[in-house]
PDB file of C-alpha atoms in Angstrom:
ATOM      1  CA  MET A   1      46.164 -16.189  22.948  1.00 51.00           C
ATOM      2  CA  HIS A   2      44.054 -19.324  22.756  1.00 58.00           C
ATOM      3  CA  GLN A   3      41.058 -17.464  24.170  1.00 56.00           C
ATOM      4  CA  PHE A   4      41.053 -15.301  21.030  1.00 54.00           C
ATOM      5  CA  ASP A   5      41.767 -18.010  18.421  1.00 62.00           C
ATOM      6  CA  HIS A   6      38.101 -18.545  17.590  1.00 64.00           C
ATOM      7  CA  LEU A   7      37.660 -14.816  16.871  1.00 61.00           C
ATOM      8  CA  HIS A   8      40.094 -14.981  13.918  1.00 62.00           C
ATOM      9  CA  TYR A   9      41.703 -11.582  14.227  1.00 60.00           C
ATOM     10  CA  LYS A  10      43.694 -10.735  11.109  1.00 63.00           C
ATOM     11  CA  SER A  11      46.352  -8.799  13.028  1.00 63.00           C
ATOM     12  CA  PHE A  12      47.479  -7.943  16.539  1.00 57.00           C
ATOM     13  CA  GLU A  13      46.164  -4.414  15.988  1.00 64.00           C
ATOM     14  CA  GLU A  14      42.608  -5.740  15.656  1.00 66.00           C
ATOM     15  CA  ALA A  15      42.806  -7.874  18.786  1.00 62.00           C
ATOM     16  CA  PRO A  16      42.070  -6.524  22.265  1.00 61.00           C
ATOM     17  CA  GLY A  17      44.983  -5.934  24.624  1.00 61.00           C
ATOM     18  CA  HIS A  18      47.540  -4.439  22.252  1.00 59.00           C
ATOM     19  CA  PHE A  19      51.169  -4.961  23.109  1.00 60.00           C
ATOM     20  CA  ASP A  20      54.456  -4.317  21.409  1.00 65.00           C
ATOM     21  CA  LYS A  21      56.457  -6.875  23.373  1.00 70.00           C
ATOM     22  CA  PHE A  22      56.600  -8.707  26.624  1.00 78.00           C
ATOM     23  CA  TYR A  23      59.233 -10.507  28.632  1.00 79.00           C
ATOM     24  CA  ALA A  24      59.338 -14.014  29.957  1.00 83.00           C
ATOM     25  CA  TYR A  25      61.652 -15.887  32.251  1.00 85.00           C
ATOM     26  CA  ALA A  26      62.213 -19.608  31.880  1.00 85.00           C
ATOM     27  CA  ASP A  27      64.184 -21.422  34.553  1.00 86.00           C
ATOM     28  CA  GLN A  28      64.667 -24.233  32.032  1.00 85.00           C
ATOM     29  CA  ARG A  29      65.456 -23.494  28.378  1.00 84.00           C
ATOM     30  CA  GLU A  30      63.239 -26.395  27.297  1.00 87.00           C
ATOM     31  CA  LYS A  31      60.186 -24.553  28.636  1.00 86.00           C
ATOM     32  CA  MET A  32      60.819 -21.557  26.378  1.00 86.00           C
ATOM     33  CA  GLU A  33      61.590 -23.824  23.430  1.00 88.00           C
ATOM     34  CA  ALA A  34      58.207 -25.519  23.929  1.00 89.00           C
ATOM     35  CA  PHE A  35      56.493 -22.125  24.174  1.00 86.00           C
ATOM     36  CA  SER A  36      58.277 -21.003  21.020  1.00 89.00           C
ATOM     37  CA  ARG A  37      57.193 -24.125  19.123  1.00 90.00           C
ATOM     38  CA  GLU A  38      53.588 -23.530  20.186  1.00 88.00           C
ATOM     39  CA  PHE A  39      53.452 -19.845  19.235  1.00 88.00           C
ATOM     40  CA  GLY A  40      56.342 -19.431  16.787  1.00 88.00           C
ATOM     41  CA  ASP A  41      53.946 -18.934  13.878  1.00 90.00           C
ATOM     42  CA  ARG A  42      52.643 -15.742  15.534  1.00 88.00           C
ATOM     43  CA  LEU A  43      55.472 -14.524  17.744  1.00 89.00           C
ATOM     44  CA  ASP A  44      59.199 -13.827  17.482  1.00 87.00           C
ATOM     45  CA  PHE A  45      61.527 -14.594  20.384  1.00 88.00           C
ATOM     46  CA  VAL A  46      64.801 -12.897  21.372  1.00 85.00           C
ATOM     47  CA  ASP A  47      67.078 -14.630  23.861  1.00 84.00           C
ATOM     48  CA  ARG A  48      68.140 -11.900  26.315  1.00 81.00           C
ATOM     49  CA  LYS A  49      70.430 -14.399  28.106  1.00 80.00           C
ATOM     50  CA  GLY A  50      70.176 -15.745  31.632  1.00 83.00           C
ATOM     51  CA  GLY A  51      66.754 -17.303  31.029  1.00 84.00           C
ATOM     52  CA  TYR A  52      65.102 -14.045  29.935  1.00 86.00           C
ATOM     53  CA  PHE A  53      63.327 -13.734  26.608  1.00 88.00           C
ATOM     54  CA  GLU A  54      61.709 -10.850  24.785  1.00 87.00           C
ATOM     55  CA  ILE A  55      58.607 -11.800  22.824  1.00 88.00           C
ATOM     56  CA  MET A  56      56.893  -9.706  20.176  1.00 85.00           C
ATOM     57  CA  PRO A  57      54.412 -10.068  17.291  1.00 85.00           C
ATOM     58  CA  LYS A  58      55.892 -11.943  14.340  1.00 87.00           C
ATOM     59  CA  GLY A  59      57.797  -9.695  11.948  1.00 85.00           C
ATOM     60  CA  TYR A  60      58.091  -6.714  14.302  1.00 85.00           C
ATOM     61  CA  SER A  61      61.435  -5.590  15.691  1.00 87.00           C
ATOM     62  CA  LYS A  62      63.541  -2.497  16.141  1.00 90.00           C
ATOM     63  CA  ALA A  63      64.720  -3.130  12.571  1.00 93.00           C
ATOM     64  CA  SER A  64      61.191  -3.043  11.154  1.00 91.00           C
ATOM     65  CA  GLY A  65      60.503   0.146  13.129  1.00 91.00           C
ATOM     66  CA  MET A  66      63.690   1.718  11.853  1.00 95.00           C
ATOM     67  CA  ARG A  67      62.884   0.820   8.240  1.00 95.00           C
ATOM     68  CA  TYR A  68      59.360   2.223   8.666  1.00 94.00           C
ATOM     69  CA  ILE A  69      60.601   5.562  10.045  1.00 95.00           C
ATOM     70  CA  ALA A  70      63.353   5.842   7.425  1.00 96.00           C
ATOM     71  CA  GLU A  71      60.854   5.219   4.641  1.00 96.00           C
ATOM     72  CA  ARG A  72      58.360   7.713   6.056  1.00 96.00           C
ATOM     73  CA  LEU A  73      61.075  10.366   6.296  1.00 97.00           C
ATOM     74  CA  GLY A  74      62.572   9.532   2.912  1.00 97.00           C
ATOM     75  CA  ILE A  75      65.919   8.508   4.373  1.00 97.00           C
ATOM     76  CA  PRO A  76      67.721   5.686   2.556  1.00 98.00           C
ATOM     77  CA  MET A  77      68.818   2.853   4.838  1.00 97.00           C
ATOM     78  CA  SER A  78      72.348   3.484   3.566  1.00 97.00           C
ATOM     79  CA  ARG A  79      72.308   6.662   5.708  1.00 97.00           C
ATOM     80  CA  THR A  80      71.073   5.134   8.972  1.00 97.00           C
ATOM     81  CA  VAL A  81      72.855   4.571  12.281  1.00 97.00           C
ATOM     82  CA  ALA A  82      71.775   2.182  15.031  1.00 97.00           C
ATOM     83  CA  ILE A  83      72.950   2.454  18.637  1.00 97.00           C
ATOM     84  CA  GLY A  84      72.130  -0.200  21.211  1.00 95.00           C
ATOM     85  CA  ASP A  85      73.342  -2.571  23.889  1.00 93.00           C
ATOM     86  CA  SER A  86      71.419  -5.823  23.801  1.00 89.00           C
ATOM     87  CA  SER A  87      70.580  -8.847  21.691  1.00 87.00           C
ATOM     88  CA  ASN A  88      67.185  -7.339  20.859  1.00 87.00           C
ATOM     89  CA  ASP A  89      69.134  -4.695  18.899  1.00 93.00           C
ATOM     90  CA  ILE A  90      70.851  -7.194  16.574  1.00 93.00           C
ATOM     91  CA  PRO A  91      68.226  -7.046  13.783  1.00 92.00           C
ATOM     92  CA  MET A  92      68.454  -3.234  13.904  1.00 95.00           C
ATOM     93  CA  PHE A  93      72.270  -3.370  13.729  1.00 97.00           C
ATOM     94  CA  GLU A  94      72.031  -5.680  10.714  1.00 96.00           C
ATOM     95  CA  SER A  95      69.643  -3.287   8.940  1.00 96.00           C
ATOM     96  CA  ALA A  96      71.519  -0.056   9.620  1.00 97.00           C
ATOM     97  CA  ALA A  97      74.390   1.247   7.536  1.00 98.00           C
ATOM     98  CA  VAL A  98      76.435   1.913  10.693  1.00 98.00           C
ATOM     99  CA  SER A  99      76.057   0.107  14.005  1.00 98.00           C
ATOM    100  CA  ILE A 100      77.334   1.250  17.386  1.00 98.00           C
ATOM    101  CA  ALA A 101      77.256  -0.702  20.630  1.00 98.00           C
ATOM    102  CA  MET A 102      77.352   0.880  24.032  1.00 97.00           C
ATOM    103  CA  GLY A 103      80.356  -0.082  26.162  1.00 97.00           C
ATOM    104  CA  ASN A 104      78.021  -1.934  28.514  1.00 95.00           C
ATOM    105  CA  ALA A 105      76.609  -4.036  25.646  1.00 94.00           C
ATOM    106  CA  THR A 106      76.619  -7.811  25.697  1.00 90.00           C
ATOM    107  CA  GLU A 107      79.565  -9.525  24.019  1.00 92.00           C
ATOM    108  CA  ASP A 108      77.457 -10.960  21.175  1.00 91.00           C
ATOM    109  CA  VAL A 109      76.463  -7.398  20.279  1.00 94.00           C
ATOM    110  CA  LYS A 110      79.986  -5.976  20.507  1.00 97.00           C
ATOM    111  CA  GLU A 111      81.216  -8.631  18.068  1.00 96.00           C
ATOM    112  CA  ILE A 112      78.980  -7.521  15.178  1.00 97.00           C
ATOM    113  CA  VAL A 113      78.995  -3.711  15.304  1.00 98.00           C
ATOM    114  CA  ASN A 114      81.156  -1.148  13.530  1.00 98.00           C
ATOM    115  CA  PHE A 115      82.119   0.679  16.725  1.00 98.00           C
ATOM    116  CA  VAL A 116      81.915   0.195  20.488  1.00 98.00           C
ATOM    117  CA  THR A 117      81.537   3.424  22.443  1.00 98.00           C
ATOM    118  CA  THR A 118      81.745   3.930  26.207  1.00 98.00           C
ATOM    119  CA  ASP A 119      79.074   2.791  28.665  1.00 96.00           C
ATOM    120  CA  VAL A 120      75.745   4.568  28.455  1.00 92.00           C
ATOM    121  CA  ASP A 121      76.348   6.229  31.844  1.00 95.00           C
ATOM    122  CA  LYS A 122      79.855   7.300  30.768  1.00 97.00           C
ATOM    123  CA  ASP A 123      78.773   9.559  27.877  1.00 96.00           C
ATOM    124  CA  GLY A 124      78.282   6.633  25.485  1.00 96.00           C
ATOM    125  CA  ILE A 125      75.849   8.438  23.188  1.00 95.00           C
ATOM    126  CA  TRP A 126      77.987  11.599  23.159  1.00 97.00           C
ATOM    127  CA  ASN A 127      81.113   9.604  22.333  1.00 97.00           C
ATOM    128  CA  ALA A 128      79.252   7.745  19.576  1.00 97.00           C
ATOM    129  CA  LEU A 129      78.191  11.071  18.068  1.00 96.00           C
ATOM    130  CA  LYS A 130      81.806  12.263  18.273  1.00 97.00           C
ATOM    131  CA  TRP A 131      82.980   9.104  16.501  1.00 97.00           C
ATOM    132  CA  LEU A 132      80.396   9.777  13.776  1.00 96.00           C
ATOM    133  CA  GLY A 133      81.685  13.335  13.438  1.00 95.00           C
ATOM    134  CA  ILE A 134      78.341  14.871  14.392  1.00 94.00           C
ATOM    135  CA  VAL A 135      79.635  16.691  17.488  1.00 92.00           C
ATOM    136  CA  GLU A 136      83.104  17.864  18.510  1.00 86.00           C
TER     137      GLU A 136
END
């Protein structure tokens, strides 16, 4: 990122090398904390556990994408459902009216959702839709 600082891009969209997110591994948490302090004004960090981190442009998440789509389609957030399995889904769960975790989700995710379905490879989406009353 430093190689582009002098060019003063106003947004990530204007800069070369677009990305929506990338992953990093830090064998020592202090390394990622230092990285976060250095770039925290431009990037958001999600702890994926076990030394893995997801990094994306500041202010962008699954929640912001969900709000954007809902607005474009004229759907109130009070009628939205989020389904996921990882800590990167937490902002989306907090934005949605109903939140559903897959059975294989991490414990921190399972603790905050409205419903935990079966594992993704054990008909998790289907069972979530049944719980919602969308399918029989």
